[in-house]
């Protein structure tokens, strides 16, 4: 895909999917121009497949639940803090207990809405979506993977949450690679330390691995499927290593790091987390300003790899 | 519209039967939602035994009308109606809440005839609204009925759903408000005074019909009018009595969710016979 924006990849894929399947509908809470759900609304002949719900995320999610019960496949999107955070109770009660076929897109996730500050930055959504029984949680690494995950969500039943980045950046995963649910996969082979990364932190993990070449051999693993997560695969990818590092644009509590630690809980392998320490985000002039301030950089991954390999 | 005396009488009897089933379901010494079940019983009897289309042998039949119990705490009332309609045996009702059994304390998807999990108050109307939107997209004639409690209208999501359903002109959606005037801890007016609720629903773009929720003729008239009304969803504001039909529970806050003594149990069944 020449597209490098996860949001646009989401919108374009929805348009494709709507063409193929008459039951797909797209809901937005007055942010369709940002989530790119609006691409469906502005495609001739698809106008009524986009359902504008106004600034009312709680109602949007339960409404999506109702749509799923009459055979629709609803994709409901807003900024992650609103789609997942504000509507947490509706996702739990209306959608997840009944395993309704509702797809939730948490857009502008992590600190990617860098200017808007703590109220608009989701550093906790992976944790509180992951803890809900029946819910799947996906974090595509880039635009290519966003397209693959969106297609998977449309063709598989059950409640699913996908978090997307607001900002465009180069693709690192191959175009057209089919999303394999539950499976972490190797992006770069290495023999000393495994770095498990998701979202934008995958690029930074690859950068860190390159910087460490000749010093420490780093295996970089992409983890787009936070839940389900194949425990045996995580163990196999970690076995024999001096240690494991996780890297995510999310709190170090309960996210990717938590999931990997749970998977490795019977293994004697030290783990270090790179993520947002127990704090909220903040405004910055650029995305990099915020990432750097919060320690979400390749240098922080390098440091963690060095520390874990010298234990 | 004129309804035959036989029809009205048989539906009133159904209301009594549902109340009796509820009492048997609750039994003695275990807490159960007596009051709100009895206030809604005539409304639910009219829906299941007069108005709605469904097939108890094929609960997922795509021609069915949809019923959501947004005030899900009176699940036993819906279970009673489903059992009397043939979705599952009436003899299963007393097994409600038995560990691992399909009759959960609140409506749970997977129980025959239950359309969605409800009971976290305020969410059922949104679920119904979603069904109504989907049915309209498919140009299907099925209707959606949602029973809302008056206390439940404290929840903000009810008004999000009311605004959205009104704006989308969902005339295949009918909300029935069981306006019994009491909620868990006291009189609804003493918690948050909701003021003129008819005016509120009208202001949100709904067709509003006010009725005596225990007068079967008025209930049927309202349900039939709601179906004919085009261009807006309909809210039927049903003035009811909490605990209706059981003398010692009528209009008593204490019977929202409590256990019956053997004496109360016997007296309730006797009064409802």
Coordinates of C-alpha atoms in Angstrom, one line a residue:
Chain A
X1 CA 0.0 0.0 0.0
X2 CA 1.4 3.4 -0.9
X3 CA -0.8 4.7 1.9
X4 CA 1.2 5.5 5.1
X5 CA -1.7 6.7 7.3
X6 CA -3.4 4.1 9.4
X7 CA -6.5 6.2 9.5
X8 CA -6.7 6.4 5.7
X9 CA -6.0 2.7 5.4
X10 CA -8.9 2.1 7.7
X11 CA -11.2 4.3 5.7
X12 CA -10.1 2.9 2.3
X13 CA -10.4 -0.6 3.5
X14 CA -13.9 0.0 4.9
X15 CA -15.0 1.4 1.4
X16 CA -13.7 -1.8 -0.2
X17 CA -15.4 -4.0 2.4
X18 CA -18.7 -2.1 2.1
X19 CA -18.6 -2.9 -1.6
X20 CA -18.1 -6.6 -1.0
X21 CA -20.5 -7.0 1.9
X22 CA -23.8 -5.2 2.2
X23 CA -24.0 -5.8 5.9
X24 CA -21.0 -3.7 6.9
X25 CA -22.0 -0.3 8.4
X26 CA -19.8 2.4 9.8
X27 CA -20.6 4.6 12.8
X28 CA -18.9 7.8 13.9
X29 CA -19.4 10.2 16.7
X30 CA -18.9 13.5 14.8
X31 CA -15.3 12.6 14.1
X32 CA -15.7 10.7 10.8
X33 CA -13.5 13.2 9.0
X34 CA -10.7 12.3 11.4
X35 CA -11.3 8.5 11.8
X36 CA -11.8 8.4 8.0
X37 CA -15.1 6.6 8.4
X38 CA -16.4 9.6 6.4
X39 CA -14.7 8.0 3.3
X40 CA -17.7 5.6 3.3
X41 CA -20.2 8.4 3.6
X42 CA -18.7 10.3 0.7
X43 CA -18.5 7.3 -1.6
X44 CA -21.4 7.5 -4.1
X45 CA -24.1 4.9 -3.3
X46 CA -22.7 4.2 0.2
X47 CA -24.1 7.3 1.9
X48 CA -26.6 5.3 4.1
X49 CA -23.9 2.8 5.2
X50 CA -22.3 5.5 7.3
X51 CA -24.3 6.3 10.4
X52 CA -23.7 9.6 12.1
X53 CA -24.3 9.2 15.9
X54 CA -23.4 12.7 17.0
X55 CA -21.1 13.4 20.0
X56 CA -22.5 10.5 22.0
X57 CA -20.1 7.6 22.2
X58 CA -22.0 5.6 24.8
X59 CA -25.1 5.5 22.6
X60 CA -22.9 4.8 19.6
X61 CA -21.5 1.6 21.0
X62 CA -24.8 0.2 22.3
X63 CA -26.4 1.2 19.0
X64 CA -23.7 -0.8 17.2
X65 CA -24.6 -3.7 19.5
X66 CA -28.3 -3.5 18.3
X67 CA -27.2 -3.3 14.7
X68 CA -25.1 -6.5 15.1
X69 CA -28.2 -8.3 16.4
X70 CA -30.1 -7.7 13.2
X71 CA -27.2 -9.0 11.1
X72 CA -25.1 -5.9 10.5
X73 CA -21.3 -5.8 11.0
X74 CA -20.9 -2.4 12.6
X75 CA -17.5 -0.6 12.8
X76 CA -17.7 2.2 15.4
X77 CA -14.9 4.7 15.6
X78 CA -13.8 7.7 17.6
X79 CA -10.6 8.8 19.3
X80 CA -9.5 5.9 21.4
X81 CA -10.1 7.8 24.7
X82 CA -13.8 8.2 23.7
X83 CA -14.5 5.0 21.7
X84 CA -12.9 2.8 24.3
X85 CA -12.7 5.0 27.4
X86 CA -15.9 6.9 27.6
X87 CA -17.9 3.9 26.3
X88 CA -16.1 1.3 28.4
X89 CA -19.3 0.3 30.2
X90 CA -21.3 0.0 27.0
X91 CA -18.5 -2.2 25.5
X92 CA -18.5 -4.3 28.6
X93 CA -22.2 -4.6 29.2
X94 CA -24.0 -4.1 25.9
X95 CA -21.4 -5.7 23.6
X96 CA -18.9 -8.1 25.3
X97 CA -21.1 -10.1 27.7
X98 CA -23.2 -11.2 24.7
X99 CA -20.2 -11.5 22.4
X100 CA -21.9 -9.2 19.9
X101 CA -20.2 -8.8 16.5
X102 CA -19.2 -5.2 17.1
X103 CA -15.9 -3.7 15.8
X104 CA -14.5 -0.7 17.7
X105 CA -11.8 1.5 16.2
X106 CA -9.8 3.6 18.7
X107 CA -8.4 6.3 16.5
X108 CA -5.7 8.9 17.4
X109 CA -4.5 6.4 20.0
X110 CA -1.5 6.6 22.3
X111 CA -0.1 10.1 22.3
X112 CA -0.5 10.5 18.6
X113 CA -2.9 13.4 19.1
X114 CA 0.2 15.2 20.5
X115 CA -1.2 18.7 20.6
X116 CA -4.4 18.0 22.5
X117 CA -2.8 16.7 25.7
X118 CA -3.9 14.2 28.4
X119 CA -7.7 14.3 27.8
X120 CA -7.2 13.1 24.2
X121 CA -4.2 10.7 24.6
X122 CA -5.0 7.1 25.4
X123 CA -2.2 5.5 27.4
X124 CA -4.5 3.0 29.0
X125 CA -6.9 1.6 26.4
X126 CA -5.0 -1.6 25.7
X127 CA -5.2 -2.4 29.4
X128 CA -8.9 -1.8 29.9
X129 CA -10.0 -3.4 26.6
X130 CA -7.7 -6.4 27.2
X131 CA -9.3 -7.2 30.6
X132 CA -12.8 -7.6 29.2
X133 CA -13.7 -11.3 28.6
X134 CA -14.6 -12.1 24.9
X135 CA -12.8 -9.0 23.6
X136 CA -10.0 -9.1 21.1
X137 CA -7.4 -6.3 21.0
X138 CA -5.3 -5.5 17.9
X139 CA -2.6 -2.9 17.4
X140 CA -1.5 -2.7 13.8
X141 CA 2.1 -1.6 13.3
X142 CA 1.4 0.6 10.3
X143 CA -1.0 1.3 7.4
X144 CA -0.4 -2.0 5.6
X145 CA -1.2 -3.9 8.8
X146 CA -4.2 -1.7 9.5
X147 CA -5.7 -2.8 6.2
X148 CA -5.1 -6.4 7.0
X149 CA -6.5 -6.2 10.5
X150 CA -9.6 -4.3 9.3
X151 CA -10.3 -7.1 6.8
X152 CA -9.9 -9.7 9.5
X153 CA -12.3 -7.9 11.8
X154 CA -14.9 -7.8 9.1
X155 CA -14.7 -11.5 8.3
X156 CA -14.5 -12.9 11.9
X157 CA -17.3 -12.8 14.5
X158 CA -17.1 -11.3 18.0
X159 CA -16.2 -8.1 19.7
X160 CA -12.9 -6.6 18.6
X161 CA -11.0 -3.5 19.4
X162 CA -8.3 -2.0 17.1
X163 CA -6.2 1.0 18.1
X164 CA -4.7 3.3 15.4
X165 CA -2.2 6.1 15.2
X166 CA -3.2 9.6 14.1
X167 CA 0.1 10.3 12.3
X168 CA 1.4 8.9 9.0
X169 CA 4.8 7.1 9.0
X170 CA 6.5 4.6 6.7
X171 CA 5.3 1.1 6.4
X172 CA 7.5 -1.5 7.9
X173 CA 5.3 -4.6 7.4
X174 CA 4.8 -6.0 3.9
X175 CA 1.8 -5.0 1.9
X176 CA -0.8 -7.8 1.6
X177 CA 0.5 -9.9 4.5
X178 CA -2.5 -11.7 5.9
X179 CA -3.2 -10.9 9.6
X180 CA -2.8 -14.0 11.7
X181 CA -4.7 -13.6 14.9
X182 CA -2.9 -14.4 18.1
X183 CA 0.5 -14.7 16.4
X184 CA 3.5 -12.5 17.1
X185 CA 6.0 -12.6 14.3
X186 CA 9.7 -11.9 13.7
X187 CA 10.6 -8.8 11.9
X188 CA 14.4 -9.1 12.5
X189 CA 16.2 -12.1 13.7
X190 CA 18.6 -12.0 16.7
X191 CA 20.1 -14.2 19.4
X192 CA 20.7 -12.2 22.6
X193 CA 17.5 -10.3 23.5
X194 CA 13.9 -10.4 22.1
X195 CA 12.1 -7.1 21.8
X196 CA 8.3 -7.4 21.5
X197 CA 6.8 -4.2 20.1
X198 CA 3.5 -3.0 18.8
X199 CA 2.3 0.1 16.9
X200 CA 4.8 2.8 16.2
X201 CA 7.2 1.3 18.7
X202 CA 8.0 -1.4 16.2
X203 CA 9.9 1.0 14.0
X204 CA 11.7 2.3 17.0
X205 CA 12.6 -1.3 18.1
X206 CA 14.0 -1.9 14.6
X207 CA 16.1 1.2 14.9
X208 CA 17.3 0.2 18.3
X209 CA 18.3 -3.3 17.0
X210 CA 20.2 -1.7 14.2
X211 CA 22.0 0.7 16.5
X212 CA 23.0 -2.3 18.7
X213 CA 24.4 -4.4 15.8
X214 CA 27.8 -5.7 16.7
X215 CA 27.2 -5.2 20.4
X216 CA 24.0 -7.1 21.2
X217 CA 22.0 -9.3 18.7
X218 CA 18.4 -8.3 19.0
X219 CA 15.4 -10.2 17.7
X220 CA 12.5 -7.8 17.0
X221 CA 9.0 -9.3 17.1
X222 CA 5.9 -7.5 16.0
X223 CA 2.8 -8.1 18.2
X224 CA -0.3 -6.8 16.4
X225 CA -2.6 -9.2 18.3
X226 CA -2.4 -8.3 22.0
X227 CA -5.4 -10.5 22.7
X228 CA -5.7 -13.3 21.9
X229 CA -1.9 -13.9 22.2
X230 CA -0.5 -17.4 21.5
X231 CA 1.4 -18.1 24.7
X232 CA 3.5 -20.9 23.2
X233 CA 4.7 -18.6 20.4
X234 CA 5.7 -15.9 22.9
X235 CA 7.6 -18.5 24.9
X236 CA 9.3 -19.9 21.8
X237 CA 10.3 -16.4 20.7
X238 CA 11.8 -15.7 24.1
X239 CA 13.5 -19.1 25.0
X240 CA 17.3 -19.1 25.2
X241 CA 17.5 -15.3 25.3
X242 CA 19.2 -13.3 28.0
X243 CA 16.0 -11.3 28.4
X244 CA 13.0 -9.7 26.9
X245 CA 12.0 -6.1 26.3
X246 CA 8.6 -4.9 25.5
X247 CA 7.9 -1.5 23.7
X248 CA 4.6 0.2 23.4
X249 CA 3.0 3.6 23.2
X250 CA 0.9 2.9 26.3
X251 CA 1.3 2.7 30.0
X252 CA 3.8 0.1 31.3
X253 CA 0.9 -1.2 33.4
X254 CA -1.4 -3.7 31.8
X255 CA -0.6 -3.3 28.1
X256 CA 1.7 -5.2 25.8
X257 CA 4.3 -5.6 28.6
X258 CA 1.6 -7.0 30.9
X259 CA 0.4 -9.4 28.3
X260 CA 4.0 -10.7 27.5
X261 CA 4.8 -10.9 31.2
X262 CA 1.6 -13.0 31.7
X263 CA 2.6 -15.3 28.8
X264 CA 6.1 -15.8 30.3
X265 CA 5.0 -16.2 33.9
X266 CA 6.5 -19.7 34.2
X267 CA 9.7 -18.9 32.3
X268 CA 12.9 -17.8 34.0
X269 CA 13.5 -14.9 31.6
X270 CA 14.0 -11.3 32.9
X271 CA 11.7 -8.7 31.3
X272 CA 11.9 -4.9 31.0
X273 CA 9.1 -2.6 29.8
X274 CA 9.5 0.5 27.6
X275 CA 6.3 2.5 27.7
X276 CA 4.6 5.4 29.5
X277 CA 5.5 5.3 33.2
X278 CA 2.4 5.6 35.5
X279 CA 1.4 9.0 34.3
X280 CA -0.9 10.8 31.8
X281 CA 0.2 12.3 28.5
X282 CA 0.7 16.0 27.8
X283 CA 0.7 18.5 24.9
X284 CA 3.6 19.1 22.6
X285 CA 4.3 21.0 19.4
X286 CA 5.2 17.8 17.6
X287 CA 4.5 14.1 18.0
X288 CA 8.2 13.5 18.5
X289 CA 8.3 16.0 21.3
X290 CA 5.8 14.0 23.2
X291 CA 7.3 10.6 22.4
X292 CA 10.7 11.9 23.5
X293 CA 9.4 13.5 26.7
X294 CA 7.7 10.3 27.7
X295 CA 10.6 8.0 26.9
X296 CA 9.1 6.3 23.9
X297 CA 12.2 6.3 21.7
X298 CA 14.7 3.9 20.1
X299 CA 17.3 5.1 22.6
X300 CA 15.1 4.0 25.5
X301 CA 14.7 0.6 23.9
X302 CA 18.5 0.4 23.4
X303 CA 19.1 1.2 27.0
X304 CA 16.6 -1.4 28.2
X305 CA 18.1 -4.0 25.9
X306 CA 21.6 -3.3 27.3
X307 CA 20.4 -3.4 30.9
X308 CA 18.4 -6.7 30.4
X309 CA 21.3 -8.4 28.5
X310 CA 23.8 -7.5 31.3
X311 CA 21.7 -8.9 34.2
Chain B
X1 CA -60.5 0.7 18.0
X2 CA -62.9 -1.8 19.7
X3 CA -61.4 -4.8 21.3
X4 CA -63.6 -7.8 22.2
X5 CA -64.3 -8.3 25.9
X6 CA -62.9 -11.8 25.5
X7 CA -59.6 -10.5 24.2
X8 CA -59.2 -7.9 26.9
X9 CA -60.2 -10.4 29.6
X10 CA -57.8 -13.1 28.4
X11 CA -54.9 -10.6 28.3
X12 CA -55.8 -9.4 31.8
X13 CA -55.6 -13.0 32.9
X14 CA -52.3 -13.3 31.2
X15 CA -51.1 -10.4 33.2
X16 CA -52.1 -12.2 36.4
X17 CA -50.5 -15.5 35.2
X18 CA -47.2 -13.7 34.5
X19 CA -47.3 -12.2 38.0
X20 CA -48.0 -15.6 39.5
X21 CA -45.1 -17.1 37.5
X22 CA -42.9 -14.3 38.9
X23 CA -43.9 -15.1 42.5
X24 CA -43.2 -18.8 41.9
X25 CA -39.9 -17.9 40.3
X26 CA -38.8 -15.8 43.2
X27 CA -40.1 -18.3 45.8
X28 CA -39.6 -17.9 49.6
X29 CA -36.5 -16.4 51.3
X30 CA -34.6 -15.3 48.2
X31 CA -34.6 -11.7 47.0
X32 CA -36.4 -10.9 43.8
X33 CA -37.8 -7.9 41.9
X34 CA -41.5 -8.3 42.8
X35 CA -42.5 -4.6 42.5
X36 CA -41.2 -3.7 39.1
X37 CA -42.3 -7.1 37.6
X38 CA -45.9 -6.5 38.7
X39 CA -46.0 -2.9 37.4
X40 CA -44.8 -4.0 34.0
X41 CA -46.8 -7.3 33.8
X42 CA -49.9 -6.0 31.9
X43 CA -47.7 -4.2 29.3
X44 CA -45.5 -7.3 28.8
X45 CA -48.7 -9.5 28.5
X46 CA -50.1 -7.2 25.8
X47 CA -46.8 -7.3 23.9
X48 CA -46.3 -11.1 24.0
X49 CA -49.9 -12.2 23.7
X50 CA -51.4 -9.5 21.4
X51 CA -48.9 -7.4 19.6
X52 CA -45.6 -9.0 18.8
X53 CA -44.8 -11.5 16.0
X54 CA -42.4 -14.3 17.0
X55 CA -41.9 -18.0 16.7
X56 CA -41.1 -19.8 20.0
X57 CA -39.8 -22.8 18.1
X58 CA -37.5 -20.6 16.1
X59 CA -36.4 -17.7 18.4
X60 CA -34.1 -16.2 15.7
X61 CA -36.8 -16.1 13.0
X62 CA -36.0 -13.1 10.9
X63 CA -39.6 -12.0 10.7
X64 CA -39.9 -11.5 14.4
X65 CA -40.5 -8.3 16.4
X66 CA -37.8 -7.5 18.9
X67 CA -38.4 -6.9 22.6
X68 CA -35.7 -5.5 24.9
X69 CA -36.2 -5.3 28.6
X70 CA -34.1 -2.2 29.3
X71 CA -35.1 -2.4 33.0
X72 CA -33.4 -5.8 33.0
X73 CA -33.7 -6.3 36.7
X74 CA -37.3 -7.6 36.2
X75 CA -35.9 -10.5 34.1
X76 CA -38.2 -12.9 35.8
X77 CA -41.2 -11.1 34.1
X78 CA -39.7 -11.6 30.7
X79 CA -38.8 -15.2 31.5
X80 CA -42.4 -15.7 32.6
X81 CA -43.7 -14.3 29.3
X82 CA -41.3 -16.3 27.2
X83 CA -42.2 -19.5 29.1
X84 CA -45.9 -18.9 28.7
X85 CA -45.3 -18.2 25.0
X86 CA -43.6 -21.5 24.6
X87 CA -40.0 -20.6 24.3
X88 CA -39.1 -22.9 27.2
X89 CA -40.9 -24.8 29.9
X90 CA -42.8 -22.9 32.6
X91 CA -41.4 -25.5 35.0
X92 CA -37.9 -24.1 34.4
X93 CA -38.8 -20.7 36.0
X94 CA -38.0 -21.6 39.6
X95 CA -34.5 -22.7 38.5
X96 CA -33.7 -19.1 37.6
X97 CA -30.2 -18.1 39.0
X98 CA -29.3 -21.8 39.6
X99 CA -25.6 -22.1 39.0
X100 CA -24.9 -22.7 35.3
X101 CA -28.6 -22.6 34.4
X102 CA -29.7 -20.6 31.3
X103 CA -32.0 -18.3 33.3
X104 CA -29.6 -15.7 34.7
X105 CA -30.4 -12.9 37.1
X106 CA -30.5 -10.4 34.3
X107 CA -31.5 -11.1 30.6
X108 CA -28.6 -12.9 29.0
X109 CA -28.0 -13.5 25.3
X110 CA -28.3 -17.3 24.7
X111 CA -31.6 -17.7 26.6
X112 CA -34.2 -18.4 24.0
X113 CA -36.1 -15.3 23.1
X114 CA -33.7 -12.9 24.8
X115 CA -32.4 -10.4 22.2
X116 CA -29.5 -8.8 24.2
X117 CA -28.0 -8.6 27.6
X118 CA -29.6 -5.8 29.5
X119 CA -29.8 -4.6 33.0
X120 CA -27.0 -2.1 33.2
X121 CA -29.6 0.6 33.2
X122 CA -29.9 3.0 30.3
X123 CA -28.4 0.8 27.5
X124 CA -31.5 -1.1 26.3
X125 CA -33.0 1.8 24.4
X126 CA -29.7 2.3 22.5
X127 CA -29.6 -1.4 21.6
X128 CA -33.2 -1.2 20.4
X129 CA -32.4 2.0 18.4
X130 CA -29.5 0.1 16.7
X131 CA -31.9 -2.7 15.8
X132 CA -34.4 -0.2 14.4
X133 CA -31.7 1.5 12.3
X134 CA -30.6 -1.9 10.9
X135 CA -34.1 -3.0 10.1
X136 CA -34.8 0.2 8.3
X137 CA -31.6 -0.1 6.2
X138 CA -32.9 -3.5 5.1
X139 CA -36.4 -2.1 4.5
X140 CA -37.8 -4.7 6.8
X141 CA -41.2 -4.3 8.6
X142 CA -40.2 -5.8 12.0
X143 CA -40.8 -3.6 15.0
X144 CA -38.7 -3.0 18.1
X145 CA -40.2 -2.6 21.6
X146 CA -38.1 -1.4 24.5
X147 CA -39.4 -1.4 28.1
X148 CA -37.8 1.4 30.1
X149 CA -38.1 2.1 33.8
X150 CA -38.9 5.5 35.1
X151 CA -36.0 5.4 37.5
X152 CA -33.9 4.4 34.5
X153 CA -34.5 7.7 32.9
X154 CA -32.0 9.2 35.4
X155 CA -29.3 7.6 33.1
X156 CA -27.9 10.0 30.6
X157 CA -27.7 7.4 27.9
X158 CA -31.5 7.1 27.7
X159 CA -31.5 10.7 26.5
X160 CA -28.7 10.1 24.1
X161 CA -30.7 7.3 22.6
X162 CA -33.9 9.3 22.7
X163 CA -32.2 12.1 20.8
X164 CA -30.6 9.8 18.3
X165 CA -33.8 7.8 17.7
X166 CA -35.9 11.0 17.3
X167 CA -33.4 12.6 14.9
X168 CA -33.3 9.4 12.8
X169 CA -37.1 9.2 12.8
X170 CA -37.2 5.6 13.9
X171 CA -40.9 5.0 13.6
X172 CA -40.3 1.2 13.9
X173 CA -39.2 1.8 17.5
X174 CA -41.5 2.0 20.4
X175 CA -40.3 2.8 24.0
X176 CA -42.7 1.9 26.8
X177 CA -42.0 3.7 30.0
X178 CA -43.1 1.9 33.1
X179 CA -43.9 5.0 35.1
X180 CA -44.5 3.4 38.5
X181 CA -43.1 6.4 40.4
X182 CA -40.7 4.4 42.6
X183 CA -37.1 3.3 42.3
X184 CA -34.7 1.3 44.4
X185 CA -34.4 3.7 47.3
X186 CA -37.6 5.7 47.2
X187 CA -39.9 7.8 45.2
X188 CA -38.6 8.7 41.8
X189 CA -39.7 12.4 42.3
X190 CA -37.6 12.5 45.5
X191 CA -34.4 11.2 43.9
X192 CA -34.2 13.4 40.8
X193 CA -37.5 15.0 39.9
X194 CA -37.9 14.2 36.2
X195 CA -40.5 16.9 35.7
X196 CA -42.8 16.6 32.7
X197 CA -41.6 13.5 31.1
X198 CA -44.1 13.6 28.3
X199 CA -42.9 17.0 27.3
X200 CA -39.3 15.7 27.5
X201 CA -39.9 12.8 25.1
X202 CA -41.8 15.1 22.7
X203 CA -39.0 17.6 22.8
X204 CA -36.6 14.8 21.8
X205 CA -38.7 14.2 18.7
X206 CA -41.0 11.4 19.8
X207 CA -44.7 10.8 19.4
X208 CA -46.0 10.5 23.0
X209 CA -49.0 8.5 24.2
X210 CA -49.9 8.5 27.9
X211 CA -52.0 5.7 29.3
X212 CA -53.0 3.8 32.4
X213 CA -50.6 1.0 32.2
X214 CA -53.0 -1.5 33.9
X215 CA -55.9 -0.7 31.5
X216 CA -55.7 -3.3 28.8
X217 CA -57.9 -1.5 26.4
X218 CA -55.6 1.6 26.7
X219 CA -52.5 -0.5 26.3
X220 CA -53.7 -2.2 23.1
X221 CA -54.9 1.1 21.7
X222 CA -51.5 2.7 22.4
X223 CA -49.6 -0.2 20.8
X224 CA -51.7 -0.1 17.7
X225 CA -51.5 3.6 17.4
X226 CA -47.7 3.5 17.8
X227 CA -47.5 1.0 14.9
X228 CA -49.6 3.3 12.6
X229 CA -47.7 6.4 13.5
X230 CA -45.1 7.3 10.9
X231 CA -42.2 9.7 10.9
X232 CA -41.3 9.5 14.6
X233 CA -40.6 6.8 17.2
X234 CA -43.4 6.5 19.8
X235 CA -43.0 6.6 23.6
X236 CA -45.9 5.1 25.5
X237 CA -45.8 6.6 29.0
X238 CA -47.6 4.0 31.1
X239 CA -48.7 5.1 34.5
X240 CA -48.5 2.0 36.7
X241 CA -48.5 0.9 40.3
X242 CA -45.4 -0.8 41.6
X243 CA -46.3 -4.2 43.0
X244 CA -49.7 -4.1 41.2
X245 CA -52.0 -7.0 42.0
X246 CA -50.4 -7.9 45.4
X247 CA -52.1 -5.8 48.1
X248 CA -49.2 -5.6 50.5
X249 CA -46.6 -4.7 47.9
X250 CA -48.6 -2.1 45.9
X251 CA -46.8 1.2 45.8
X252 CA -44.3 0.1 48.5
X253 CA -40.6 1.0 48.1
X254 CA -39.6 -2.0 50.2
X255 CA -40.7 -4.5 47.5
X256 CA -38.3 -3.3 44.8
X257 CA -36.0 -6.3 45.4
X258 CA -36.6 -8.4 48.5
X259 CA -37.3 -11.9 49.7
X260 CA -40.9 -13.0 50.4
X261 CA -41.8 -14.8 53.6
X262 CA -43.9 -17.9 53.3
X263 CA -46.9 -16.0 54.5
X264 CA -46.4 -13.3 51.9
X265 CA -45.7 -15.9 49.2
X266 CA -49.0 -17.7 49.9
X267 CA -51.0 -14.4 50.1
X268 CA -49.6 -13.1 46.9
X269 CA -50.5 -16.3 45.0
X270 CA -53.9 -16.3 46.5
X271 CA -54.6 -12.7 45.5
X272 CA -53.4 -13.4 42.0
X273 CA -55.4 -16.6 41.5

